[in-house]
C-alpha positions as a Markdown table, in Angstrom:
| # | Residue | x | y | z |
|---|---|---|---|---|
| 1 | Unk | 0.0 | 0.0 | 0.0 |
| 2 | Unk | 1.2 | 3.5 | -0.8 |
| 3 | Unk | 2.5 | 5.2 | 2.4 |
| 4 | Unk | 2.6 | 8.7 | 1.1 |
| 5 | Unk | 0.9 | 11.4 | 3.3 |
| 6 | Unk | -2.8 | 11.9 | 2.6 |
| 7 | Unk | -2.1 | 15.5 | 1.3 |
| 8 | Unk | 0.2 | 14.0 | -1.3 |
| 9 | Unk | -2.5 | 11.6 | -2.5 |
| 10 | Unk | -5.1 | 14.4 | -2.7 |
| 11 | Unk | -3.1 | 17.6 | -3.6 |
| 12 | Unk | -6.2 | 19.4 | -5.1 |
| 13 | Unk | -8.5 | 18.4 | -2.2 |
| 14 | Unk | -11.0 | 16.9 | -4.7 |
| 15 | Unk | -11.0 | 13.4 | -3.2 |
| 16 | Unk | -11.9 | 15.1 | 0.1 |
| 17 | Unk | -15.1 | 16.2 | -1.5 |
| 18 | Unk | -16.2 | 12.7 | -2.4 |
| 19 | Unk | -18.5 | 10.6 | -0.3 |
| 20 | Unk | -19.4 | 6.9 | -0.2 |
| 21 | Unk | -22.6 | 6.6 | -2.3 |
| 22 | Unk | -24.1 | 4.1 | 0.2 |
| 23 | Unk | -23.3 | 5.7 | 3.5 |
| 24 | Unk | -22.1 | 9.3 | 2.7 |
| 25 | Unk | -19.0 | 8.6 | 4.7 |
| 26 | Unk | -15.9 | 10.6 | 3.7 |
| 27 | Unk | -13.4 | 8.9 | 1.3 |
| 28 | Unk | -9.7 | 9.0 | 1.3 |
| 29 | Unk | -7.2 | 7.9 | -1.3 |
| 30 | Unk | -5.0 | 5.2 | 0.1 |
| 31 | Unk | -2.9 | 4.4 | -3.0 |
| 32 | Unk | -2.9 | 4.9 | -6.7 |
| 33 | Unk | -5.7 | 2.4 | -7.3 |
| 34 | Unk | -7.9 | 2.7 | -4.3 |
| 35 | Unk | -10.1 | 5.0 | -2.3 |
| 36 | Unk | -11.4 | 4.0 | 1.1 |
| 37 | Unk | -14.4 | 5.2 | 3.1 |
| 38 | Unk | -13.8 | 6.4 | 6.7 |
| 39 | Unk | -14.6 | 4.7 | 9.0 |
| 40 | Unk | -16.7 | 2.1 | 7.1 |
| 41 | Unk | -13.8 | 0.5 | 5.1 |
| 42 | Unk | -15.7 | 0.3 | 1.9 |
| 43 | Unk | -13.2 | 0.2 | -1.0 |
| 44 | Unk | -13.6 | 1.6 | -4.5 |
| 45 | Unk | -11.2 | 1.2 | -7.4 |
| 46 | Unk | -9.5 | 3.9 | -9.5 |
| 47 | Unk | -9.1 | 2.6 | -13.0 |
| 48 | Unk | -6.1 | 3.1 | -15.4 |
| 49 | Unk | -7.4 | 6.4 | -16.6 |
| 50 | Unk | -7.7 | 7.8 | -13.1 |
| 51 | Unk | -11.5 | 7.5 | -12.9 |
| 52 | Unk | -12.8 | 6.9 | -9.4 |
| 53 | Unk | -15.4 | 4.1 | -9.7 |
| 54 | Unk | -18.2 | 4.9 | -7.3 |
| 55 | Unk | -21.1 | 3.4 | -9.4 |
| 56 | Unk | -20.6 | -0.2 | -8.2 |
| 57 | Unk | -23.6 | 0.0 | -5.9 |
| 58 | Unk | -26.6 | 2.2 | -5.2 |
| 59 | Unk | -27.5 | 3.0 | -8.8 |
| 60 | Unk | -31.1 | 3.8 | -9.6 |
| 61 | Unk | -32.8 | 1.5 | -12.2 |
| 62 | Unk | -32.8 | 4.4 | -14.7 |
| 63 | Unk | -29.1 | 5.0 | -14.1 |
| 64 | Unk | -28.4 | 1.4 | -14.8 |
| 65 | Unk | -30.2 | 1.7 | -18.2 |
| 66 | Unk | -28.3 | 4.9 | -19.0 |
| 67 | Unk | -25.0 | 3.2 | -18.0 |
| 68 | Unk | -25.6 | 0.4 | -20.5 |
| 69 | Unk | -26.8 | 2.7 | -23.2 |
| 70 | Unk | -23.9 | 5.2 | -23.1 |
| 71 | Unk | -21.3 | 2.5 | -22.7 |
| 72 | Unk | -22.6 | 1.1 | -26.0 |
| 73 | Unk | -22.7 | 4.4 | -27.9 |
| 74 | Unk | -19.8 | 6.2 | -26.4 |
| 75 | Unk | -17.6 | 6.1 | -29.6 |
| 76 | Unk | -20.5 | 7.1 | -31.9 |
| 77 | Unk | -21.5 | 10.0 | -29.5 |
| 78 | Unk | -18.1 | 11.6 | -29.8 |
| 79 | Unk | -18.0 | 11.0 | -33.6 |
| 80 | Unk | -21.3 | 12.8 | -34.2 |
| 81 | Unk | -19.8 | 15.9 | -32.6 |
| 82 | Unk | -16.9 | 16.0 | -35.0 |
| 83 | Unk | -18.6 | 17.0 | -38.2 |
| 84 | Unk | -17.8 | 20.6 | -39.4 |
| 85 | Unk | -21.4 | 21.7 | -39.6 |
| 86 | Unk | -22.1 | 20.3 | -36.1 |
| 87 | Unk | -19.1 | 22.2 | -34.8 |
| 88 | Unk | -20.2 | 25.5 | -36.4 |
| 89 | Unk | -23.7 | 25.3 | -35.1 |
| 90 | Unk | -22.4 | 24.2 | -31.6 |
| 91 | Unk | -20.2 | 27.4 | -31.7 |
| 92 | Unk | -23.4 | 29.5 | -31.8 |
| 93 | Unk | -24.9 | 27.6 | -28.9 |
| 94 | Unk | -21.6 | 27.8 | -27.0 |
| 95 | Unk | -21.5 | 31.6 | -27.4 |
| 96 | Unk | -25.1 | 31.9 | -26.1 |
| 97 | Unk | -24.0 | 29.8 | -23.0 |
| 98 | Unk | -20.9 | 32.0 | -22.4 |
| 99 | Unk | -23.0 | 35.1 | -22.6 |
| 100 | Unk | -25.5 | 33.8 | -20.1 |
| 101 | Unk | -22.8 | 32.6 | -17.7 |
| 102 | Unk | -20.6 | 35.8 | -17.8 |
| 103 | Unk | -17.0 | 36.0 | -16.9 |
| 104 | Unk | -17.0 | 35.5 | -13.1 |
| 105 | Unk | -15.1 | 32.5 | -11.5 |
| 106 | Unk | -17.1 | 29.3 | -11.2 |
| 107 | Unk | -14.9 | 28.2 | -8.3 |
| 108 | Unk | -15.2 | 24.5 | -7.5 |
| 109 | Unk | -17.5 | 23.0 | -10.1 |
| 110 | Unk | -19.0 | 19.6 | -10.8 |
| 111 | Unk | -20.3 | 18.7 | -14.2 |
| 112 | Unk | -23.0 | 16.0 | -13.9 |
| 113 | Unk | -23.7 | 13.6 | -16.7 |
| 114 | Unk | -20.4 | 15.0 | -18.0 |
| 115 | Unk | -19.9 | 12.7 | -21.0 |
| 116 | Unk | -16.6 | 13.8 | -22.5 |
| 117 | Unk | -16.2 | 16.8 | -20.2 |
| 118 | Unk | -17.8 | 19.6 | -22.3 |
| 119 | Unk | -17.8 | 22.1 | -19.4 |
| 120 | Unk | -14.0 | 22.1 | -19.4 |
| 121 | Unk | -14.0 | 23.0 | -23.1 |
| 122 | Unk | -16.5 | 25.8 | -22.7 |
| 123 | Unk | -15.9 | 27.1 | -19.2 |
| 124 | Unk | -12.6 | 25.7 | -18.1 |
| 125 | Unk | -10.8 | 29.0 | -17.8 |
| 126 | Unk | -13.4 | 30.1 | -15.2 |
| 127 | Unk | -13.2 | 26.8 | -13.2 |
| 128 | Unk | -10.7 | 26.5 | -10.4 |
| 129 | Unk | -11.4 | 22.8 | -9.5 |
| 130 | Unk | -13.5 | 20.4 | -11.6 |
| 131 | Unk | -15.2 | 17.1 | -10.8 |
| 132 | Unk | -16.8 | 15.3 | -13.8 |
| 133 | Unk | -19.5 | 12.8 | -12.8 |
| 134 | Unk | -21.1 | 10.3 | -15.2 |
| 135 | Unk | -22.5 | 6.8 | -14.9 |
| 136 | Unk | -20.7 | 5.5 | -18.0 |
| 137 | Unk | -17.1 | 4.5 | -17.4 |
| 138 | Unk | -16.4 | 4.5 | -21.1 |
| 139 | Unk | -17.5 | 8.1 | -21.4 |
| 140 | Unk | -15.3 | 9.0 | -18.4 |
| 141 | Unk | -12.2 | 7.2 | -19.8 |
| 142 | Unk | -12.6 | 9.2 | -23.0 |
| 143 | Unk | -13.1 | 12.4 | -21.1 |
| 144 | Unk | -10.0 | 11.8 | -18.9 |
| 145 | Unk | -7.9 | 11.2 | -22.1 |
| 146 | Unk | -9.2 | 14.5 | -23.7 |
| 147 | Unk | -8.6 | 16.9 | -20.8 |
| 148 | Unk | -5.5 | 17.9 | -18.7 |
| 149 | Unk | -7.0 | 20.5 | -16.4 |
| 150 | Unk | -4.6 | 20.8 | -13.5 |
| 151 | Unk | -7.3 | 20.3 | -10.8 |
| 152 | Unk | -9.7 | 17.8 | -12.2 |
| 153 | Unk | -11.2 | 14.5 | -11.2 |
| 154 | Unk | -13.5 | 12.1 | -13.1 |
| 155 | Unk | -15.9 | 10.0 | -11.0 |
| 156 | Unk | -18.3 | 7.3 | -12.0 |
| 157 | Unk | -21.5 | 7.9 | -10.1 |
| 158 | Unk | -25.3 | 8.5 | -10.2 |
| 159 | Unk | -26.6 | 12.1 | -10.6 |
| 160 | Unk | -29.6 | 11.3 | -8.4 |
| 161 | Unk | -27.3 | 9.9 | -5.6 |
| 162 | Unk | -24.3 | 12.1 | -5.9 |
| 163 | Unk | -21.1 | 10.8 | -4.1 |
| 164 | Unk | -20.3 | 14.4 | -3.0 |
| 165 | Unk | -20.3 | 16.2 | 0.4 |
| 166 | Unk | -23.1 | 18.7 | 1.4 |
| 167 | Unk | -22.5 | 22.3 | 0.3 |
| 168 | Unk | -19.1 | 21.6 | -1.3 |
| 169 | Unk | -19.6 | 23.2 | -4.7 |
| 170 | Unk | -19.8 | 26.7 | -6.1 |
| 171 | Unk | -21.2 | 25.6 | -9.4 |
| 172 | Unk | -23.0 | 22.6 | -10.9 |
| 173 | Unk | -23.0 | 22.3 | -14.7 |
| 174 | Unk | -25.3 | 20.1 | -16.8 |
| 175 | Unk | -24.9 | 20.2 | -20.6 |
| 176 | Unk | -27.4 | 17.7 | -22.1 |
| 177 | Unk | -27.7 | 15.7 | -18.9 |
| 178 | Unk | -31.0 | 16.7 | -17.2 |
| 179 | Unk | -33.1 | 15.3 | -20.0 |
| 180 | Unk | -31.6 | 11.8 | -19.4 |
| 181 | Unk | -32.8 | 11.8 | -15.8 |
| 182 | Unk | -36.5 | 10.9 | -15.3 |
| 183 | Unk | -36.6 | 11.8 | -11.6 |
| 184 | Unk | -36.1 | 15.5 | -11.9 |
| 185 | Unk | -37.2 | 16.1 | -8.3 |
| 186 | Unk | -34.5 | 13.9 | -6.9 |
| 187 | Unk | -31.9 | 15.3 | -9.3 |
| 188 | Unk | -32.6 | 18.9 | -8.4 |
| 189 | Unk | -32.7 | 18.1 | -4.6 |
| 190 | Unk | -29.3 | 16.5 | -4.9 |
| 191 | Unk | -27.9 | 19.5 | -6.8 |
| 192 | Unk | -29.3 | 21.8 | -4.1 |
| 193 | Unk | -27.7 | 19.6 | -1.4 |
| 194 | Unk | -24.2 | 19.8 | -2.9 |
| 195 | Unk | -24.3 | 23.5 | -3.8 |
| 196 | Unk | -23.2 | 26.2 | -1.3 |
| 197 | Unk | -25.8 | 28.9 | -0.6 |
| 198 | Unk | -25.6 | 31.3 | -3.6 |
| 199 | Unk | -24.1 | 28.6 | -5.8 |
| 200 | Unk | -25.4 | 28.2 | -9.3 |
| 201 | Unk | -26.7 | 25.4 | -11.5 |
| 202 | Unk | -25.9 | 26.2 | -15.1 |
| 203 | Unk | -27.6 | 24.0 | -17.8 |
| 204 | Unk | -28.1 | 23.7 | -21.5 |
| 205 | Unk | -30.7 | 21.0 | -22.6 |
| 206 | Unk | -33.1 | 20.0 | -25.3 |
| 207 | Unk | -36.4 | 21.8 | -24.7 |
| 208 | Unk | -39.9 | 21.1 | -26.1 |
| 209 | Unk | -42.0 | 24.1 | -25.0 |
| 210 | Unk | -42.8 | 24.6 | -28.6 |
| 211 | Unk | -45.6 | 22.1 | -29.5 |
| 212 | Unk | -44.2 | 21.2 | -33.0 |
| 213 | Unk | -40.8 | 20.1 | -31.5 |
| 214 | Unk | -42.6 | 18.1 | -28.9 |
| 215 | Unk | -44.5 | 16.2 | -31.5 |
| 216 | Unk | -41.5 | 15.6 | -33.8 |
| 217 | Unk | -39.3 | 14.4 | -30.9 |
| 218 | Unk | -42.0 | 12.0 | -29.8 |
| 219 | Unk | -41.3 | 10.2 | -33.1 |
| 220 | Unk | -37.5 | 10.8 | -33.4 |
| 221 | Unk | -36.8 | 9.5 | -29.9 |
| 222 | Unk | -38.4 | 6.2 | -30.9 |
| 223 | Unk | -36.5 | 5.6 | -34.2 |
| 224 | Unk | -33.0 | 6.7 | -33.4 |
| 225 | Unk | -30.5 | 4.0 | -32.1 |
| 226 | Unk | -28.5 | 6.7 | -30.3 |
| 227 | Unk | -31.5 | 8.0 | -28.3 |
| 228 | Unk | -33.4 | 6.2 | -25.5 |
| 229 | Unk | -37.1 | 7.1 | -25.4 |
| 230 | Unk | -37.6 | 5.1 | -22.2 |
| 231 | Unk | -35.4 | 7.4 | -20.0 |
| 232 | Unk | -34.8 | 10.6 | -22.1 |
| 233 | Unk | -37.3 | 13.5 | -21.9 |
| 234 | Unk | -36.6 | 17.0 | -23.2 |
| 235 | Unk | -37.3 | 19.8 | -20.7 |
| 236 | Unk | -40.6 | 21.7 | -20.5 |
| 237 | Unk | -40.8 | 25.0 | -18.6 |
| 238 | Unk | -43.7 | 23.8 | -16.4 |
| 239 | Unk | -41.8 | 20.6 | -15.5 |
| 240 | Unk | -38.5 | 22.4 | -14.8 |
| 241 | Unk | -38.7 | 25.9 | -13.2 |
| 242 | Unk | -41.3 | 25.0 | -10.6 |
| 243 | Unk | -39.5 | 21.8 | -9.7 |
| 244 | Unk | -36.2 | 23.7 | -9.3 |
| 245 | Unk | -38.0 | 26.2 | -7.0 |
| 246 | Unk | -39.3 | 23.4 | -4.8 |
| 247 | Unk | -35.7 | 22.1 | -4.4 |
| 248 | Unk | -34.5 | 25.5 | -3.3 |
| 249 | Unk | -33.1 | 26.6 | -6.7 |
| 250 | Unk | -34.4 | 30.0 | -7.9 |
| 251 | Unk | -34.5 | 30.3 | -11.7 |
| 252 | Unk | -32.7 | 33.4 | -13.0 |
| 253 | Unk | -32.3 | 32.5 | -16.7 |
| 254 | Unk | -34.4 | 30.3 | -19.0 |
| 255 | Unk | -33.9 | 31.2 | -22.6 |
| 256 | Unk | -34.3 | 29.1 | -25.8 |
| 257 | Unk | -31.9 | 28.8 | -28.7 |
| 258 | Unk | -31.6 | 26.9 | -31.9 |
| 259 | Unk | -34.4 | 26.7 | -34.5 |
| 260 | Unk | -34.5 | 25.4 | -38.1 |
| 261 | Unk | -30.8 | 25.3 | -38.5 |
| 262 | Unk | -30.6 | 23.1 | -35.4 |
| 263 | Unk | -32.9 | 20.5 | -37.1 |
| 264 | Unk | -30.5 | 20.4 | -40.2 |
| 265 | Unk | -27.1 | 20.6 | -38.7 |
| 266 | Unk | -27.4 | 19.1 | -35.1 |
| 267 | Unk | -29.0 | 15.8 | -35.7 |
| 268 | Unk | -26.4 | 13.6 | -37.3 |
| 269 | Unk | -27.2 | 11.0 | -34.6 |
| 270 | Unk | -30.8 | 10.8 | -36.0 |
| 271 | Unk | -30.7 | 11.8 | -39.6 |
| 272 | Unk | -28.3 | 9.9 | -41.9 |
| 273 | Unk | -28.3 | 12.6 | -44.6 |
| 274 | Unk | -27.1 | 15.1 | -42.1 |
| 275 | Unk | -23.7 | 13.4 | -42.1 |
| 276 | Unk | -23.3 | 14.0 | -45.8 |
| 277 | Unk | -23.2 | 17.8 | -45.2 |
| 278 | Unk | -19.6 | 17.5 | -44.3 |
| 279 | Unk | -18.9 | 17.0 | -48.0 |
| 280 | Unk | -20.7 | 20.2 | -49.1 |
| 281 | Unk | -18.3 | 23.0 | -50.1 |
| 282 | Unk | -18.6 | 26.0 | -47.8 |
| 283 | Unk | -20.7 | 24.1 | -45.3 |
| 284 | Unk | -19.2 | 26.0 | -42.4 |
| 285 | Unk | -20.2 | 29.4 | -43.8 |
| 286 | Unk | -23.7 | 28.0 | -44.6 |
| 287 | Unk | -24.1 | 26.8 | -41.1 |
| 288 | Unk | -22.9 | 30.1 | -39.6 |
| 289 | Unk | -25.5 | 31.9 | -41.7 |
| 290 | Unk | -28.2 | 29.5 | -40.6 |
| 291 | Unk | -27.3 | 30.0 | -36.9 |
| 292 | Unk | -27.5 | 33.8 | -37.4 |
| 293 | Unk | -30.9 | 33.4 | -39.0 |
| 294 | Unk | -32.1 | 31.3 | -36.1 |
| 295 | Unk | -31.0 | 33.8 | -33.6 |
| 296 | Unk | -32.9 | 36.6 | -35.5 |
| 297 | Unk | -36.0 | 34.4 | -35.7 |
| 298 | Unk | -36.0 | 33.6 | -32.0 |
| 299 | Unk | -35.7 | 37.3 | -31.1 |
| 300 | Unk | -39.2 | 37.8 | -32.5 |
| 301 | Unk | -41.8 | 38.0 | -29.7 |
| 302 | Unk | -43.9 | 35.1 | -30.9 |
| 303 | Unk | -40.9 | 32.7 | -31.2 |
| 304 | Unk | -38.9 | 33.5 | -28.0 |
| 305 | Unk | -39.9 | 30.2 | -26.4 |
| 306 | Unk | -39.7 | 28.2 | -29.7 |
| 307 | Unk | -36.1 | 27.1 | -29.5 |
| 308 | Unk | -34.9 | 23.6 | -29.4 |
| 309 | Unk | -32.3 | 24.2 | -26.7 |
| 310 | Unk | -32.7 | 26.0 | -23.4 |
| 311 | Unk | -30.0 | 27.7 | -21.5 |
| 312 | Unk | -30.8 | 28.1 | -17.8 |
| 313 | Unk | -29.2 | 29.3 | -14.6 |
| 314 | Unk | -30.7 | 28.7 | -11.1 |
| 315 | Unk | -29.3 | 29.9 | -7.8 |
| 316 | Unk | -29.4 | 28.1 | -4.5 |
| 317 | Unk | -31.4 | 30.2 | -2.0 |
| 318 | Unk | -29.6 | 31.1 | 1.2 |
| 319 | Unk | -31.2 | 29.7 | 4.3 |
| 320 | Unk | -33.8 | 32.0 | 5.8 |
| 321 | Unk | -33.1 | 33.3 | 9.3 |
| 322 | Unk | -35.3 | 32.1 | 12.2 |
| 323 | Unk | -38.6 | 34.0 | 12.6 |
| 324 | Unk | -38.0 | 37.2 | 14.5 |
| 325 | Unk | -34.3 | 37.5 | 13.6 |
| 326 | Unk | -34.7 | 38.9 | 10.0 |
| 327 | Unk | -34.7 | 42.5 | 11.2 |
| 328 | Unk | -31.7 | 42.2 | 13.5 |
């Protein structure tokens, strides 16, 4: 067993934020391949990529389905994001996210359902310490190989049973993860638990407030081999903002983005012909023009809630003082 001091085994302090998913006991790193709960002596492995494997027990049934699904499609998922038109349209969505988030530090942040660690690509310069949590080990291995953030840790775990300490985070980020979680009440309560008072949840997700998109997605989610209609459900305002509020997360931003261009250039996982766009001369310029048109259309009053993606920010409410002390 490694006899190095605990501080040497956890120089960033990120292991110290982890908790046993079954008992919520603290975890310590005892050597290069093992973390141990204190005082329960439950052991969890660290794989060759440095991923802490805390999803060996306590997973919800939905998480088990998602684990199998994303282990199966991990390679295809990354490939679909590599097409030039997809990259150009994503750049428009990324700018919208950056504008909403602003330039302030995100402090210690966890990205839930992190996939290949997109938050590090988009917001990494504002993140001081990063924990990526996902139920799929294959996704996490890919993410660990793609990122070299000095203070980062990838953890296999369940977003509805987070292996994290109470009030340990300044920011939680979810980029395409909420719609994979059927139990939104439990998810948002867990996010509220791990956020410090005043901490922020930042998210970007598929949204179906516009009735046409809701109808089309009801079909698409059943025919695509990449999507899983049994566990995935795009957001709807009435099922999101009120549920956030009940969990103690006050919604500050809820704005939609992506319109007709999104349908054409962001569905290579669903529409085979979409993949052929990469051979079209000047496709990057065409995609940029389409994104600009979409942004203009969604600025019209009647279409402001008609986007296919929602960018949201919710803030954890500070505890209220006891009755009678508010005026002191």
